[in-house]
PDB file of C-alpha atoms in Angstrom:
ATOM      1  CA  MET A   1     114.175  88.311  94.448  1.00 66.00           C
ATOM      2  CA  LEU A   2     111.860  86.069  97.217  1.00 92.00           C
ATOM      3  CA  LEU A   3     109.788  87.424  99.289  1.00 95.00           C
ATOM      4  CA  THR A   4     110.366  87.222 103.027  1.00 97.00           C
ATOM      5  CA  TYR A   5     108.166  87.011 105.805  1.00 97.00           C
ATOM      6  CA  GLN A   6     108.779  88.620 109.484  1.00 97.00           C
ATOM      7  CA  THR A   7     107.564  90.064 112.526  1.00 98.00           C
ATOM      8  CA  GLU A   8     107.874  93.258 112.950  1.00 98.00           C
ATOM      9  CA  GLN A   9     106.756  96.398 115.268  1.00 98.00           C
ATOM     10  CA  TRP A  10     103.714  98.468 114.593  1.00 98.00           C
ATOM     11  CA  PRO A  11     105.423 101.923 114.778  1.00 98.00           C
ATOM     12  CA  ASP A  12     108.154 100.767 112.453  1.00 98.00           C
ATOM     13  CA  VAL A  13     105.690  99.662 109.938  1.00 98.00           C
ATOM     14  CA  LEU A  14     102.863 101.564 110.247  1.00 98.00           C
ATOM     15  CA  CYS A  15     103.164 104.371 107.366  1.00 97.00           C
ATOM     16  CA  GLU A  16     103.606 101.268 105.418  1.00 97.00           C
ATOM     17  CA  LEU A  17     100.487  99.658 106.434  1.00 96.00           C
ATOM     18  CA  GLN A  18      98.228 103.067 105.685  1.00 96.00           C
ATOM     19  CA  GLY A  19      99.566 103.059 102.494  1.00 95.00           C
ATOM     20  CA  TYR A  20      98.071  99.944 101.714  1.00 95.00           C
ATOM     21  CA  TRP A  21      95.129 100.080 103.725  1.00 94.00           C
ATOM     22  CA  PRO A  22      92.710 101.985 101.022  1.00 93.00           C
ATOM     23  CA  ALA A  23      93.479  99.445  98.549  1.00 93.00           C
ATOM     24  CA  HIS A  24      92.565  97.074 101.275  1.00 92.00           C
ATOM     25  CA  TRP A  25      89.516  98.717 101.758  1.00 92.00           C
ATOM     26  CA  LEU A  26      88.192  99.056  97.762  1.00 89.00           C
ATOM     27  CA  GLU A  27      88.896  95.433  97.578  1.00 89.00           C
ATOM     28  CA  VAL A  28      86.867  94.176 100.599  1.00 87.00           C
ATOM     29  CA  ALA A  29      84.779  96.551 102.143  1.00 87.00           C
ATOM     30  CA  THR A  30      81.414  96.249 101.161  1.00 85.00           C
ATOM     31  CA  HIS A  31      79.591  99.127 102.100  1.00 86.00           C
ATOM     32  CA  ARG A  32      81.838 101.294 101.368  1.00 88.00           C
ATOM     33  CA  ASP A  33      78.728 104.284 100.511  1.00 89.00           C
ATOM     34  CA  LYS A  34      78.038 103.698 104.175  1.00 91.00           C
ATOM     35  CA  VAL A  35      80.844 103.273 106.346  1.00 90.00           C
ATOM     36  CA  PRO A  36      84.341 105.084 105.184  1.00 91.00           C
ATOM     37  CA  LEU A  37      87.839 103.279 106.207  1.00 93.00           C
ATOM     38  CA  ASP A  38      88.592 105.059 109.374  1.00 94.00           C
ATOM     39  CA  PRO A  39      91.391 103.506 111.698  1.00 94.00           C
ATOM     40  CA  ASN A  40      91.187 103.334 115.159  1.00 96.00           C
ATOM     41  CA  TYR A  41      94.404 104.364 115.347  1.00 97.00           C
ATOM     42  CA  VAL A  42      94.537 105.255 119.282  1.00 97.00           C
ATOM     43  CA  GLU A  43      93.300 101.756 120.193  1.00 97.00           C
ATOM     44  CA  TYR A  44      96.144  99.908 117.403  1.00 97.00           C
ATOM     45  CA  ASP A  45      98.436 102.629 119.190  1.00 98.00           C
ATOM     46  CA  ARG A  46      97.457 101.329 122.205  1.00 98.00           C
ATOM     47  CA  LEU A  47      97.283  97.555 121.519  1.00 98.00           C
ATOM     48  CA  HIS A  48     100.851  98.273 120.822  1.00 98.00           C
ATOM     49  CA  ASN A  49     101.933  99.175 123.925  1.00 98.00           C
ATOM     50  CA  THR A  50     100.337  96.834 125.560  1.00 97.00           C
ATOM     51  CA  GLY A  51     102.189  93.627 123.576  1.00 97.00           C
ATOM     52  CA  SER A  52      98.647  92.786 122.337  1.00 98.00           C
ATOM     53  CA  LEU A  53      99.080  93.791 118.702  1.00 98.00           C
ATOM     54  CA  HIS A  54     101.409  91.135 116.483  1.00 98.00           C
ATOM     55  CA  VAL A  55     102.386  92.016 112.488  1.00 98.00           C
ATOM     56  CA  THR A  56     103.593  89.431 110.270  1.00 98.00           C
ATOM     57  CA  THR A  57     104.773  91.501 107.178  1.00 98.00           C
ATOM     58  CA  VAL A  58     106.035  90.216 103.654  1.00 98.00           C
ATOM     59  CA  ARG A  59     108.212  91.646 101.886  1.00 98.00           C
ATOM     60  CA  HIS A  60     109.842  91.698  98.253  1.00 97.00           C
ATOM     61  CA  ALA A  61     113.310  94.156  98.006  1.00 95.00           C
ATOM     62  CA  GLY A  62     112.791  95.163 101.189  1.00 96.00           C
ATOM     63  CA  GLU A  63     109.316  97.018 100.261  1.00 97.00           C
ATOM     64  CA  LEU A  64     106.165  95.817 102.000  1.00 98.00           C
ATOM     65  CA  VAL A  65     103.893  93.450 100.118  1.00 98.00           C
ATOM     66  CA  GLY A  66     101.514  91.986 102.649  1.00 97.00           C
ATOM     67  CA  TYR A  67     100.714  91.821 106.168  1.00 98.00           C
ATOM     68  CA  VAL A  68      98.515  89.960 108.689  1.00 97.00           C
ATOM     69  CA  THR A  69      97.955  91.651 111.735  1.00 98.00           C
ATOM     70  CA  ALA A  70      96.168  90.028 114.936  1.00 98.00           C
ATOM     71  CA  VAL A  71      95.350  91.240 118.558  1.00 98.00           C
ATOM     72  CA  VAL A  72      96.638  88.499 121.101  1.00 98.00           C
ATOM     73  CA  ARG A  73      95.199  88.217 124.770  1.00 97.00           C
ATOM     74  CA  PRO A  74      92.951  86.049 126.183  1.00 96.00           C
ATOM     75  CA  HIS A  75      89.373  84.502 125.458  1.00 93.00           C
ATOM     76  CA  LEU A  76      86.616  85.041 127.081  1.00 93.00           C
ATOM     77  CA  HIS A  77      86.032  81.650 127.085  1.00 94.00           C
ATOM     78  CA  TYR A  78      88.880  80.859 128.749  1.00 92.00           C
ATOM     79  CA  ALA A  79      91.071  82.928 130.613  1.00 94.00           C
ATOM     80  CA  HIS A  80      93.948  80.658 131.437  1.00 94.00           C
ATOM     81  CA  SER A  81      94.816  80.531 127.252  1.00 95.00           C
ATOM     82  CA  LEU A  82      95.786  83.385 124.514  1.00 97.00           C
ATOM     83  CA  SER A  83      94.003  83.376 121.124  1.00 97.00           C
ATOM     84  CA  GLY A  84      95.075  85.202 118.172  1.00 96.00           C
ATOM     85  CA  PHE A  85      92.030  86.898 116.603  1.00 96.00           C
ATOM     86  CA  PHE A  86      92.832  87.683 113.111  1.00 95.00           C
ATOM     87  CA  ASP A  87      92.123  91.766 112.598  1.00 95.00           C
ATOM     88  CA  LEU A  88      93.922  92.024 108.989  1.00 94.00           C
ATOM     89  CA  TYR A  89      95.593  90.049 105.776  1.00 94.00           C
ATOM     90  CA  TYR A  90      96.170  91.252 102.975  1.00 95.00           C
ATOM     91  CA  LEU A  91      98.912  90.346 100.033  1.00 96.00           C
ATOM     92  CA  ALA A  92      99.292  92.999  97.247  1.00 96.00           C
ATOM     93  CA  PRO A  93      97.792  91.067  93.700  1.00 95.00           C
ATOM     94  CA  ALA A  94     101.180  91.698  92.234  1.00 94.00           C
ATOM     95  CA  HIS A  95     102.280  88.862  95.157  1.00 95.00           C
ATOM     96  CA  ARG A  96      99.367  86.366  94.958  1.00 92.00           C
ATOM     97  CA  ARG A  97     100.815  83.660  93.249  1.00 89.00           C
ATOM     98  CA  GLY A  98     102.373  80.834  94.272  1.00 88.00           C
ATOM     99  CA  MET A  99     102.144  79.417  98.493  1.00 90.00           C
ATOM    100  CA  ALA A 100     102.979  83.680  99.458  1.00 93.00           C
ATOM    101  CA  GLY A 101      99.436  83.932 101.083  1.00 91.00           C
ATOM    102  CA  VAL A 102      99.084  80.726 102.421  1.00 92.00           C
ATOM    103  CA  THR A 103     103.207  80.854 103.717  1.00 94.00           C
ATOM    104  CA  MET A 104     101.711  85.086 104.985  1.00 95.00           C
ATOM    105  CA  LEU A 105      99.140  83.015 107.362  1.00 95.00           C
ATOM    106  CA  LYS A 106     101.603  79.887 108.260  1.00 96.00           C
ATOM    107  CA  GLN A 107     104.374  82.507 109.159  1.00 97.00           C
ATOM    108  CA  ALA A 108     102.082  84.240 111.338  1.00 97.00           C
ATOM    109  CA  GLU A 109     100.188  81.026 112.660  1.00 96.00           C
ATOM    110  CA  ARG A 110     104.231  79.777 113.427  1.00 97.00           C
ATOM    111  CA  ALA A 111     104.993  83.602 115.362  1.00 98.00           C
ATOM    112  CA  LEU A 112     101.876  84.109 117.065  1.00 98.00           C
ATOM    113  CA  LYS A 113     102.381  80.053 118.670  1.00 97.00           C
ATOM    114  CA  ALA A 114     106.102  81.145 119.602  1.00 97.00           C
ATOM    115  CA  ARG A 115     104.180  83.552 121.802  1.00 96.00           C
ATOM    116  CA  GLY A 116     102.229  81.349 123.591  1.00 97.00           C
ATOM    117  CA  VAL A 117      98.457  81.597 121.809  1.00 97.00           C
ATOM    118  CA  GLU A 118      96.749  78.150 121.749  1.00 96.00           C
ATOM    119  CA  ARG A 119      94.016  79.379 119.419  1.00 93.00           C
ATOM    120  CA  LEU A 120      93.346  81.465 116.468  1.00 93.00           C
ATOM    121  CA  PHE A 121      90.834  83.100 114.733  1.00 91.00           C
ATOM    122  CA  THR A 122      89.497  84.544 111.903  1.00 87.00           C
ATOM    123  CA  GLY A 123      87.411  85.354 109.507  1.00 83.00           C
ATOM    124  CA  THR A 124      86.210  86.118 105.661  1.00 78.00           C
ATOM    125  CA  LYS A 125      83.540  88.182 103.189  1.00 79.00           C
ATOM    126  CA  LEU A 126      81.457  85.974 101.551  1.00 74.00           C
ATOM    127  CA  SER A 127      82.105  88.679  99.051  1.00 74.00           C
ATOM    128  CA  LYS A 128      85.673  88.094  99.008  1.00 76.00           C
ATOM    129  CA  ASP A 129      85.745  84.367 100.333  1.00 74.00           C
ATOM    130  CA  ALA A 130      89.116  82.791 101.383  1.00 81.00           C
ATOM    131  CA  SER A 131      87.747  79.927 102.964  1.00 79.00           C
ATOM    132  CA  ARG A 132      89.802  77.522 100.566  1.00 83.00           C
ATOM    133  CA  ILE A 133      92.809  79.440 101.945  1.00 81.00           C
ATOM    134  CA  PHE A 134      92.031  78.738 105.777  1.00 81.00           C
ATOM    135  CA  GLU A 135      91.238  75.044 104.536  1.00 85.00           C
ATOM    136  CA  ARG A 136      94.279  74.272 102.803  1.00 83.00           C
ATOM    137  CA  LEU A 137      95.955  75.673 106.394  1.00 81.00           C
ATOM    138  CA  GLY A 138      93.720  72.969 108.750  1.00 82.00           C
ATOM    139  CA  TRP A 139      92.166  75.913 110.092  1.00 82.00           C
TER     140      TRP A 139
END
């Protein structure tokens, strides 16, 4: 079965996202002994309620297997231009083949551009370097 990519609403996918966060955190967090996983749900809800939180999901046979979350807001340097600030991006290891990860990020980019976002900002951990994917996307 093919993967599907879509924009979904935070409250509708939160429980599914939470199921992945411990594995995501274990994979990328570098100071686990000092900084525990402790999502700020109040702030995520605030961002959703103000229309500033974007969620792109990846599903296989209806099951969540990946996600991108981004904060949408004007950049501090460009008050009249919307920017997208990537918060989380994750694809379950069993689905990290072919172009699935690149397609996930492209779909998020398309959806954010459709919202009027002109610039995207993301980062990568040196310990889990994803820069080759971003370069492939032309970012």
